[in-house]
Amino acid sequence: MKPVLLCLLGSFMGLIPAWGHSARPPLAMTGARGGLTCNICHSGTNLNAGGGSLKVEIIGAGKYTPGAKHTLRVTLADPTAERWGFQLTAQLSGAAIQAGTLNLVNPSETVKEEESGLEYVAHRADGTRPGQRNQVTWDVDWIAPPQGAGNVAFFVAGNAANRNGNEFGDKIYTASAEYAADSGDTQTRSYALPQIAFGGNANTDGKWTTTLYFTSTATSATAFTVDFFANNGSPMPVPFGGGTATSIPVNLTAGSTTAIELSSSGALTQGWAAVNLPSTVKGFGIFRQDVTGRSPSEAVIPLAEDSKQNYVMVWDDTEFTTVMAIANPGGTPVTVNLTVRLANGNQIGTGAVNLGPKEKTAFVLRTQLNLPAMQGASGALDISVSSGKLSVLGLRFGPTAVTSMPPAER
Ligand code: HEC
């Protein structure tokens, strides 16, 4: 009795001309969290008792990827229906708060409206598919909320109608689906710092210190490890916690920053570092060279995504010496191809460097390529591998200081 009564009231109060017809149902009728659904007007069977089914899903994904575009599919099936309608909302699972953004795939069949900060997508008259039997689907695009939103819930109501042009004899179904965000793993990227140096003698080659900085923009705690490798590819012990470790665990609470300083009074040790970072953690390194009798010199080691294969880097040997640090972060041997161009663009030489898995090398560029013509000149260097991974950094040593020459992806 009650639903029919409500519906008639609605008609008499003029609600139906404004909202309640097959062109678009009134808002907030998805049945979310025990709320109202289409059966306040439509009657035929009890809710979800018409022998059919309704579901909502993210097409092709068991979890949502924060910030990514997904397509949602509403599937309404019923053995007797001949006309169809639906309404969909995307909310945070814990509260009636909009989750992400709904966008229409097919604006002639579906309509998007908002009420109380919540978006609803529903059928339009052209989307009711009169005459279609057994099952219908509607697709709706959804831009997922950013990382940290937690689980989201889709609530949907469907009307498997009898095509009689009124609200009687129809079957209303409701359904919901909850999705978790991808685990952090699928969003982590592997980075390499191709030059790590610590220890050494300030009176000879200099005393080196490397500091790694990481900062978190996440809203929850993040954990990762930094792995260190010697030039020959084997795990490299670095000073840590009063002893040494080849791998340093980093735990960042929400919004926090850490600095890992690698310093030693022992012999000069050189290698490189690999780290898998979630997209919410940013980082870089700085190394410092102390030489007796002159000011210390520092240079930035940018974190380079190790999946890139082609770089270009400026070199300047006018009054400097360019040193390259190149690591192979991958598990297969690589051949690194180098092509040197002068400032006027003319190519003056090429070379290749072979690196086994996890190996790293550092060399004076003009010596390695046997290109004395580089001395007193400047230009650009192309660095590439045709397969496998590559991580590269240039260092420009001058009479008073050293600085990094950042390679750019090309
Ligand atoms: C306030 C009352 C009211 C509510 C709530 C309501 N409807 Fe309706 N609906 C009507 C009326 C009245 C008609 C018949 C007039 C028309 O088609 O415009 C109708 C017609 C329809 C039809 C065509 C039925 C047929 O047999 O031809 C569909 C499909 C439909 N509604 C879907 C929905 C869906 C889906 C919802 C819930 C999300 C919903 N309606 C909620 C009042 C309502």
Short mmCIF file of N, CA, C and O in Angstrom, two decimals, residues 72-194:
data_model
loop_
_atom_site.label_atom_id
_atom_site.label_comp_id
_atom_site.label_asym_id
_atom_site.label_seq_id
_atom_site.Cartn_x
_atom_site.Cartn_y
_atom_site.Cartn_z
N LEU A 72 32.32 2.05 -15.83
CA LEU A 72 31.40 1.25 -15.02
C LEU A 72 30.33 0.68 -15.93
O LEU A 72 29.92 1.33 -16.90
N ARG A 73 29.88 -0.52 -15.63
CA ARG A 73 28.79 -1.13 -16.42
C ARG A 73 27.67 -1.55 -15.49
O ARG A 73 27.89 -2.26 -14.51
N VAL A 74 26.47 -1.07 -15.82
CA VAL A 74 25.26 -1.49 -15.10
C VAL A 74 24.57 -2.52 -15.98
O VAL A 74 24.30 -2.27 -17.16
N THR A 75 24.30 -3.70 -15.42
CA THR A 75 23.63 -4.76 -16.18
C THR A 75 22.33 -5.11 -15.46
O THR A 75 22.34 -5.49 -14.29
N LEU A 76 21.22 -4.94 -16.19
CA LEU A 76 19.90 -5.23 -15.63
C LEU A 76 19.28 -6.35 -16.46
O LEU A 76 19.18 -6.23 -17.68
N ALA A 77 18.92 -7.43 -15.78
CA ALA A 77 18.33 -8.58 -16.48
C ALA A 77 16.98 -8.88 -15.88
O ALA A 77 16.78 -8.75 -14.67
N ASP A 78 16.05 -9.27 -16.72
CA ASP A 78 14.73 -9.64 -16.21
C ASP A 78 14.02 -10.46 -17.30
O ASP A 78 14.11 -10.14 -18.48
N PRO A 79 13.32 -11.53 -16.88
CA PRO A 79 12.72 -12.42 -17.88
C PRO A 79 11.53 -11.83 -18.64
O PRO A 79 11.24 -12.29 -19.75
N THR A 80 10.85 -10.84 -18.08
CA THR A 80 9.64 -10.35 -18.76
C THR A 80 9.70 -8.89 -19.19
O THR A 80 8.83 -8.44 -19.93
N ALA A 81 10.68 -8.14 -18.73
CA ALA A 81 10.67 -6.70 -18.97
C ALA A 81 10.81 -6.35 -20.45
O ALA A 81 11.44 -7.08 -21.22
N GLU A 82 10.24 -5.17 -20.82
CA GLU A 82 10.32 -4.70 -22.21
C GLU A 82 10.79 -3.26 -22.29
O GLU A 82 10.83 -2.67 -23.37
N ARG A 83 11.05 -2.67 -21.14
CA ARG A 83 11.57 -1.30 -21.12
C ARG A 83 12.38 -1.16 -19.84
O ARG A 83 12.08 -1.83 -18.84
N TRP A 84 13.38 -0.29 -19.85
CA TRP A 84 14.38 -0.38 -18.79
C TRP A 84 14.84 1.00 -18.34
O TRP A 84 14.87 1.94 -19.12
N GLY A 85 15.23 1.07 -17.05
CA GLY A 85 15.79 2.34 -16.56
C GLY A 85 16.71 2.07 -15.38
O GLY A 85 16.69 1.00 -14.78
N PHE A 86 17.54 3.05 -15.05
CA PHE A 86 18.48 2.86 -13.92
C PHE A 86 18.89 4.21 -13.36
O PHE A 86 18.66 5.26 -13.97
N GLN A 87 19.51 4.16 -12.20
CA GLN A 87 20.17 5.34 -11.63
C GLN A 87 21.38 4.86 -10.81
O GLN A 87 21.29 3.88 -10.09
N LEU A 88 22.51 5.58 -10.95
CA LEU A 88 23.78 5.14 -10.38
C LEU A 88 24.43 6.26 -9.60
O LEU A 88 24.38 7.43 -10.00
N THR A 89 25.06 5.91 -8.47
CA THR A 89 25.85 6.89 -7.71
C THR A 89 27.16 6.23 -7.25
O THR A 89 27.21 5.02 -7.04
N ALA A 90 28.23 7.04 -7.11
CA ALA A 90 29.54 6.55 -6.65
C ALA A 90 29.89 7.30 -5.38
O ALA A 90 30.01 8.53 -5.40
N GLN A 91 30.03 6.59 -4.29
CA GLN A 91 30.27 7.24 -3.00
C GLN A 91 31.43 6.57 -2.27
O GLN A 91 31.76 5.42 -2.52
N LEU A 92 32.04 7.32 -1.35
CA LEU A 92 33.00 6.68 -0.46
C LEU A 92 32.26 5.59 0.30
O LEU A 92 31.08 5.75 0.62
N SER A 93 32.94 4.49 0.58
CA SER A 93 32.19 3.38 1.14
C SER A 93 31.68 3.69 2.54
O SER A 93 30.62 3.25 2.94
N GLY A 94 32.39 4.54 3.28
CA GLY A 94 32.00 4.80 4.66
C GLY A 94 30.95 5.88 4.83
O GLY A 94 30.38 6.00 5.92
N ALA A 95 30.71 6.71 3.84
CA ALA A 95 29.82 7.86 4.04
C ALA A 95 29.22 8.29 2.71
O ALA A 95 29.77 8.01 1.66
N ALA A 96 28.11 9.02 2.80
CA ALA A 96 27.45 9.50 1.59
C ALA A 96 28.18 10.71 1.06
O ALA A 96 27.69 11.84 1.08
N ILE A 97 29.41 10.47 0.61
CA ILE A 97 30.27 11.52 0.06
C ILE A 97 30.66 11.08 -1.35
O ILE A 97 31.03 9.92 -1.56
N GLN A 98 30.54 12.00 -2.29
CA GLN A 98 30.87 11.70 -3.68
C GLN A 98 32.27 11.10 -3.79
O GLN A 98 33.23 11.63 -3.22
N ALA A 99 32.42 10.02 -4.55
CA ALA A 99 33.73 9.41 -4.79
C ALA A 99 34.06 9.56 -6.27
O ALA A 99 33.37 9.01 -7.12
N GLY A 100 35.08 10.33 -6.58
CA GLY A 100 35.48 10.50 -7.97
C GLY A 100 34.44 11.28 -8.75
O GLY A 100 33.62 12.02 -8.19
N THR A 101 34.46 11.12 -10.07
CA THR A 101 33.57 11.88 -10.95
C THR A 101 32.94 10.94 -11.96
O THR A 101 33.63 10.16 -12.61
N LEU A 102 31.61 11.01 -12.09
CA LEU A 102 30.92 10.23 -13.11
C LEU A 102 30.86 11.05 -14.39
O LEU A 102 30.64 12.26 -14.35
N ASN A 103 31.08 10.42 -15.53
CA ASN A 103 30.99 11.09 -16.83
C ASN A 103 30.19 10.21 -17.78
O ASN A 103 30.29 8.99 -17.73
N LEU A 104 29.43 10.87 -18.66
CA LEU A 104 28.57 10.10 -19.56
C LEU A 104 29.38 9.48 -20.69
O LEU A 104 30.26 10.12 -21.26
N VAL A 105 29.09 8.24 -21.00
CA VAL A 105 29.64 7.60 -22.20
C VAL A 105 28.72 7.90 -23.38
O VAL A 105 29.17 8.17 -24.48
N ASN A 106 27.43 7.89 -23.11
CA ASN A 106 26.45 8.07 -24.18
C ASN A 106 25.40 9.10 -23.76
O ASN A 106 24.38 8.75 -23.17
N PRO A 107 25.64 10.40 -24.05
CA PRO A 107 24.75 11.46 -23.56
C PRO A 107 23.33 11.41 -24.13
O PRO A 107 22.43 12.02 -23.57
N SER A 108 23.11 10.70 -25.23
CA SER A 108 21.73 10.65 -25.73
C SER A 108 20.92 9.61 -24.97
O SER A 108 19.70 9.65 -24.97
N GLU A 109 21.59 8.70 -24.28
CA GLU A 109 20.87 7.65 -23.54
C GLU A 109 20.92 7.84 -22.03
O GLU A 109 20.15 7.22 -21.31
N THR A 110 21.87 8.66 -21.56
CA THR A 110 22.02 8.82 -20.11
C THR A 110 22.16 10.29 -19.77
O THR A 110 22.49 11.12 -20.62
N VAL A 111 21.88 10.62 -18.51
CA VAL A 111 21.92 12.01 -18.06
C VAL A 111 22.61 12.04 -16.70
O VAL A 111 22.49 11.10 -15.91
N LYS A 112 23.37 13.12 -16.46
CA LYS A 112 24.04 13.27 -15.16
C LYS A 112 23.48 14.49 -14.45
O LYS A 112 23.36 15.55 -15.06
N GLU A 113 23.16 14.34 -13.18
CA GLU A 113 22.69 15.46 -12.37
C GLU A 113 23.30 15.37 -10.99
O GLU A 113 23.82 14.32 -10.60
N GLU A 114 23.25 16.47 -10.24
CA GLU A 114 23.83 16.50 -8.90
C GLU A 114 22.81 16.94 -7.88
O GLU A 114 21.96 17.79 -8.15
N GLU A 115 22.92 16.38 -6.69
CA GLU A 115 22.09 16.84 -5.57
C GLU A 115 22.85 16.59 -4.29
O GLU A 115 23.41 15.50 -4.09
N SER A 116 22.90 17.57 -3.41
CA SER A 116 23.59 17.47 -2.11
C SER A 116 25.03 16.98 -2.30
O SER A 116 25.51 16.13 -1.53
N GLY A 117 25.70 17.47 -3.32
CA GLY A 117 27.10 17.11 -3.53
C GLY A 117 27.32 15.72 -4.10
O GLY A 117 28.44 15.28 -4.26
N LEU A 118 26.24 15.02 -4.41
CA LEU A 118 26.37 13.67 -4.97
C LEU A 118 25.93 13.68 -6.43
O LEU A 118 24.93 14.32 -6.78
N GLU A 119 26.68 12.97 -7.26
CA GLU A 119 26.33 12.88 -8.68
C GLU A 119 25.47 11.64 -8.93
O GLU A 119 25.70 10.60 -8.32
N TYR A 120 24.54 11.80 -9.84
CA TYR A 120 23.71 10.66 -10.24
C TYR A 120 23.70 10.57 -11.76
O TYR A 120 23.53 11.58 -12.44
N VAL A 121 23.89 9.38 -12.27
CA VAL A 121 23.69 9.16 -13.70
C VAL A 121 22.51 8.20 -13.85
O VAL A 121 22.41 7.20 -13.13
N ALA A 122 21.60 8.56 -14.76
CA ALA A 122 20.38 7.76 -14.96
C ALA A 122 20.08 7.66 -16.45
O ALA A 122 20.72 8.34 -17.27
N HIS A 123 19.11 6.84 -16.79
CA HIS A 123 18.67 6.72 -18.19
C HIS A 123 17.95 7.99 -18.63
O HIS A 123 17.38 8.71 -17.81
N ARG A 124 17.99 8.29 -19.91
CA ARG A 124 17.07 9.25 -20.53
C ARG A 124 16.04 8.43 -21.29
O ARG A 124 16.19 7.21 -21.44
N ALA A 125 15.03 9.10 -21.82
CA ALA A 125 13.98 8.38 -22.57
C ALA A 125 14.61 7.50 -23.66
O ALA A 125 14.24 6.33 -23.83
N ASP A 126 15.62 8.04 -24.37
CA ASP A 126 16.26 7.26 -25.44
C ASP A 126 17.08 6.09 -24.93
O ASP A 126 17.52 5.25 -25.72
N GLY A 127 17.31 6.05 -23.62
CA GLY A 127 18.11 4.96 -23.07
C GLY A 127 17.25 3.88 -22.43
O GLY A 127 17.79 2.98 -21.79
N THR A 128 15.92 3.97 -22.58
CA THR A 128 15.06 2.97 -21.93
C THR A 128 14.90 1.71 -22.78
O THR A 128 14.26 0.76 -22.34
N ARG A 129 15.46 1.73 -24.02
CA ARG A 129 15.52 0.53 -24.88
C ARG A 129 14.17 -0.19 -24.99
O ARG A 129 14.08 -1.40 -24.72
N PRO A 130 13.10 0.51 -25.41
CA PRO A 130 11.78 -0.14 -25.50
C PRO A 130 11.86 -1.35 -26.43
O PRO A 130 12.47 -1.27 -27.50
N GLY A 131 11.29 -2.43 -26.02
CA GLY A 131 11.24 -3.64 -26.86
C GLY A 131 12.39 -4.59 -26.63
O GLY A 131 12.33 -5.76 -27.02
N GLN A 132 13.47 -4.11 -26.02
CA GLN A 132 14.60 -5.02 -25.79
C GLN A 132 14.23 -6.02 -24.69
O GLN A 132 13.64 -5.65 -23.69
N ARG A 133 14.60 -7.30 -24.91
CA ARG A 133 14.22 -8.35 -23.96
C ARG A 133 15.45 -8.89 -23.22
O ARG A 133 16.56 -8.72 -23.67
N ASN A 134 15.17 -9.52 -22.10
CA ASN A 134 16.15 -10.27 -21.30
C ASN A 134 17.16 -9.44 -20.51
O ASN A 134 17.31 -9.61 -19.32
N GLN A 135 17.89 -8.57 -21.21
CA GLN A 135 18.98 -7.89 -20.49
C GLN A 135 19.40 -6.61 -21.21
O GLN A 135 19.41 -6.57 -22.44
N VAL A 136 19.74 -5.59 -20.43
CA VAL A 136 20.33 -4.38 -21.01
C VAL A 136 21.55 -3.99 -20.20
O VAL A 136 21.70 -4.37 -19.04
N THR A 137 22.46 -3.22 -20.84
CA THR A 137 23.58 -2.65 -20.09
C THR A 137 23.68 -1.17 -20.41
O THR A 137 23.30 -0.71 -21.50
N TRP A 138 24.16 -0.41 -19.45
CA TRP A 138 24.51 1.00 -19.66
C TRP A 138 25.95 1.19 -19.16
O TRP A 138 26.30 0.69 -18.09
N ASP A 139 26.76 1.90 -19.89
CA ASP A 139 28.13 2.18 -19.47
C ASP A 139 28.25 3.64 -19.04
O ASP A 139 27.67 4.54 -19.66
N VAL A 140 29.01 3.86 -18.00
CA VAL A 140 29.24 5.21 -17.46
C VAL A 140 30.73 5.31 -17.12
O VAL A 140 31.28 4.41 -16.48
N ASP A 141 31.36 6.38 -17.57
CA ASP A 141 32.78 6.56 -17.20
C ASP A 141 32.89 7.10 -15.78
O ASP A 141 32.01 7.80 -15.29
N TRP A 142 34.00 6.76 -15.17
CA TRP A 142 34.23 7.19 -13.78
C TRP A 142 35.70 7.51 -13.61
O TRP A 142 36.56 6.68 -13.90
N ILE A 143 35.99 8.73 -13.17
CA ILE A 143 37.37 9.09 -12.81
C ILE A 143 37.50 8.80 -11.31
O ILE A 143 36.81 9.42 -10.49
N ALA A 144 38.36 7.87 -10.98
CA ALA A 144 38.51 7.44 -9.58
C ALA A 144 39.08 8.57 -8.73
O ALA A 144 39.80 9.42 -9.24
N PRO A 145 38.75 8.58 -7.44
CA PRO A 145 39.31 9.61 -6.55
C PRO A 145 40.81 9.40 -6.39
O PRO A 145 41.32 8.33 -6.70
N PRO A 146 41.54 10.44 -5.92
CA PRO A 146 42.99 10.29 -5.73
C PRO A 146 43.31 9.28 -4.63
O PRO A 146 42.42 8.88 -3.87
N GLN A 147 44.59 8.95 -4.56
CA GLN A 147 45.03 7.98 -3.56
C GLN A 147 44.64 8.44 -2.16
O GLN A 147 44.62 9.63 -1.86
N GLY A 148 44.29 7.51 -1.32
CA GLY A 148 43.94 7.84 0.05
C GLY A 148 42.45 7.90 0.30
O GLY A 148 42.01 8.09 1.44
N ALA A 149 41.64 7.76 -0.76
CA ALA A 149 40.19 7.85 -0.59
C ALA A 149 39.62 6.59 0.06
O ALA A 149 38.51 6.61 0.60
N GLY A 150 40.36 5.51 0.00
CA GLY A 150 39.86 4.26 0.58
C GLY A 150 38.85 3.58 -0.33
O GLY A 150 38.80 3.87 -1.54
N ASN A 151 38.07 2.67 0.24
CA ASN A 151 37.11 1.92 -0.57
C ASN A 151 36.01 2.83 -1.09
O ASN A 151 35.62 3.78 -0.43
N VAL A 152 35.51 2.48 -2.28
CA VAL A 152 34.37 3.22 -2.82
C VAL A 152 33.23 2.24 -3.04
O VAL A 152 33.44 1.03 -3.19
N ALA A 153 32.02 2.78 -3.03
CA ALA A 153 30.84 1.94 -3.24
C ALA A 153 29.99 2.54 -4.35
O ALA A 153 29.79 3.75 -4.40
N PHE A 154 29.55 1.68 -5.27
CA PHE A 154 28.61 2.09 -6.30
C PHE A 154 27.25 1.56 -5.91
O PHE A 154 27.11 0.38 -5.55
N PHE A 155 26.26 2.44 -5.93
CA PHE A 155 24.88 2.03 -5.63
C PHE A 155 24.05 2.25 -6.89
O PHE A 155 24.17 3.30 -7.53
N VAL A 156 23.23 1.27 -7.22
CA VAL A 156 22.42 1.41 -8.44
C VAL A 156 21.02 0.85 -8.18
O VAL A 156 20.84 -0.08 -7.40
N ALA A 157 20.06 1.52 -8.82
CA ALA A 157 18.69 0.99 -8.84
C ALA A 157 18.32 0.78 -10.29
O ALA A 157 18.77 1.52 -11.17
N GLY A 158 17.52 -0.24 -10.56
CA GLY A 158 17.10 -0.51 -11.93
C GLY A 158 15.61 -0.77 -11.97
O GLY A 158 15.04 -1.33 -11.04
N ASN A 159 14.99 -0.33 -13.07
CA ASN A 159 13.57 -0.62 -13.28
C ASN A 159 13.44 -1.50 -14.52
O ASN A 159 13.77 -1.08 -15.63
N ALA A 160 13.03 -2.73 -14.29
CA ALA A 160 12.73 -3.63 -15.40
C ALA A 160 11.23 -3.47 -15.65
O ALA A 160 10.40 -4.06 -14.96
N ALA A 161 10.89 -2.61 -16.61
CA ALA A 161 9.50 -2.13 -16.75
C ALA A 161 8.75 -2.92 -17.81
O ALA A 161 9.34 -3.63 -18.65
N ASN A 162 7.43 -2.76 -17.80
CA ASN A 162 6.59 -3.53 -18.73
C ASN A 162 6.19 -2.72 -19.97
O ASN A 162 5.40 -3.18 -20.78
N ARG A 163 6.70 -1.51 -20.08
CA ARG A 163 6.49 -0.68 -21.28
C ARG A 163 5.04 -0.25 -21.44
O ARG A 163 4.56 -0.04 -22.55
N ASN A 164 4.33 -0.12 -20.31
CA ASN A 164 2.94 0.32 -20.43
C ASN A 164 2.82 1.83 -20.28
O ASN A 164 1.73 2.38 -20.23
N GLY A 165 3.96 2.51 -20.15
CA GLY A 165 3.93 3.97 -20.11
C GLY A 165 3.51 4.54 -18.77
O GLY A 165 3.36 5.76 -18.65
N ASN A 166 3.32 3.71 -17.76
CA ASN A 166 3.08 4.25 -16.43
C ASN A 166 3.92 3.50 -15.41
O ASN A 166 4.74 2.66 -15.77
N GLU A 167 3.70 3.83 -14.13
CA GLU A 167 4.58 3.32 -13.10
C GLU A 167 4.10 2.00 -12.51
O GLU A 167 4.67 1.52 -11.54
N PHE A 168 3.11 1.40 -13.10
CA PHE A 168 2.58 0.15 -12.53
C PHE A 168 3.04 -1.07 -13.33
O PHE A 168 3.28 -0.99 -14.53
N GLY A 169 3.15 -2.18 -12.59
CA GLY A 169 3.53 -3.44 -13.23
C GLY A 169 5.02 -3.54 -13.52
O GLY A 169 5.46 -4.41 -14.28
N ASP A 170 5.84 -2.67 -12.91
CA ASP A 170 7.28 -2.69 -13.15
C ASP A 170 8.01 -3.38 -11.99
O ASP A 170 7.47 -3.52 -10.90
N LYS A 171 9.23 -3.81 -12.24
CA LYS A 171 10.00 -4.51 -11.20
C LYS A 171 11.26 -3.70 -10.88
O LYS A 171 12.07 -3.43 -11.79
N ILE A 172 11.40 -3.36 -9.63
CA ILE A 172 12.55 -2.54 -9.20
C ILE A 172 13.59 -3.44 -8.53
O ILE A 172 13.26 -4.29 -7.70
N TYR A 173 14.85 -3.23 -8.93
CA TYR A 173 15.98 -3.95 -8.33
C TYR A 173 16.99 -2.93 -7.80
O TYR A 173 17.12 -1.83 -8.36
N THR A 174 17.69 -3.30 -6.75
CA THR A 174 18.81 -2.47 -6.29
C THR A 174 20.04 -3.35 -6.15
O THR A 174 19.93 -4.57 -5.95
N ALA A 175 21.22 -2.72 -6.28
CA ALA A 175 22.47 -3.46 -6.13
C ALA A 175 23.56 -2.48 -5.73
O ALA A 175 23.42 -1.26 -5.91
N SER A 176 24.63 -3.01 -5.17
CA SER A 176 25.79 -2.16 -4.88
C SER A 176 27.05 -2.99 -5.06
O SER A 176 27.00 -4.22 -5.10
N ALA A 177 28.16 -2.32 -5.21
CA ALA A 177 29.44 -3.01 -5.33
C ALA A 177 30.48 -2.14 -4.67
O ALA A 177 30.47 -0.93 -4.81
N GLU A 178 31.36 -2.78 -3.90
CA GLU A 178 32.41 -2.03 -3.22
C GLU A 178 33.76 -2.39 -3.83
O GLU A 178 34.03 -3.56 -4.10
N TYR A 179 34.58 -1.38 -4.07
CA TYR A 179 35.91 -1.62 -4.65
C TYR A 179 36.99 -0.98 -3.79
O TYR A 179 36.83 0.15 -3.31
N ALA A 180 38.09 -1.70 -3.62
CA ALA A 180 39.26 -1.14 -2.94
C ALA A 180 40.19 -0.53 -3.98
O ALA A 180 40.10 -0.85 -5.17
N ALA A 181 41.07 0.34 -3.53
CA ALA A 181 42.08 0.91 -4.43
C ALA A 181 43.15 -0.14 -4.70
O ALA A 181 43.37 -1.04 -3.89
N ASP A 182 43.81 -0.02 -5.84
CA ASP A 182 44.98 -0.84 -6.13
C ASP A 182 45.92 -0.77 -4.95
O ASP A 182 46.07 0.29 -4.36
N SER A 183 46.63 -1.84 -4.69
CA SER A 183 47.65 -1.76 -3.64
C SER A 183 48.73 -0.82 -4.13
O SER A 183 48.90 -0.59 -5.31
N GLY A 184 49.50 -0.28 -3.19
CA GLY A 184 50.59 0.63 -3.55
C GLY A 184 51.53 0.03 -4.58
O GLY A 184 52.07 0.72 -5.41
N ASP A 185 51.66 -1.31 -4.54
CA ASP A 185 52.62 -1.98 -5.43
C ASP A 185 52.44 -1.65 -6.90
O ASP A 185 53.39 -1.43 -7.61
N THR A 186 51.20 -1.62 -7.34
CA THR A 186 50.97 -1.42 -8.77
C THR A 186 51.28 0.01 -9.17
O THR A 186 51.36 0.31 -10.33
N GLN A 187 51.44 0.90 -8.19
CA GLN A 187 51.77 2.27 -8.56
C GLN A 187 53.22 2.61 -8.29
O GLN A 187 53.63 3.73 -8.52
N THR A 188 53.98 1.67 -7.74
CA THR A 188 55.37 2.03 -7.49
C THR A 188 56.15 2.00 -8.80
O THR A 188 55.81 1.30 -9.74
N ARG A 189 57.18 2.81 -8.84
CA ARG A 189 58.06 2.82 -10.01
C ARG A 189 59.47 2.60 -9.51
O ARG A 189 59.81 3.00 -8.40
N SER A 190 60.29 1.96 -10.33
CA SER A 190 61.66 1.74 -9.89
C SER A 190 62.56 2.85 -10.41
O SER A 190 62.47 3.25 -11.58
N TYR A 191 63.37 3.34 -9.52
CA TYR A 191 64.28 4.44 -9.81
C TYR A 191 65.70 4.00 -9.49
O TYR A 191 65.91 3.08 -8.70
N ALA A 192 66.66 4.68 -10.08
CA ALA A 192 68.05 4.42 -9.75
C ALA A 192 68.76 5.73 -9.50
O ALA A 192 68.44 6.76 -10.09
N LEU A 193 69.68 5.69 -8.58
CA LEU A 193 70.62 6.80 -8.36
C LEU A 193 71.96 6.26 -8.84
O LEU A 193 72.56 5.43 -8.18
N PRO A 194 72.42 6.70 -10.02
CA PRO A 194 73.56 6.02 -10.65
C PRO A 194 74.91 6.33 -10.01
O PRO A 194 75.91 5.77 -10.45
#
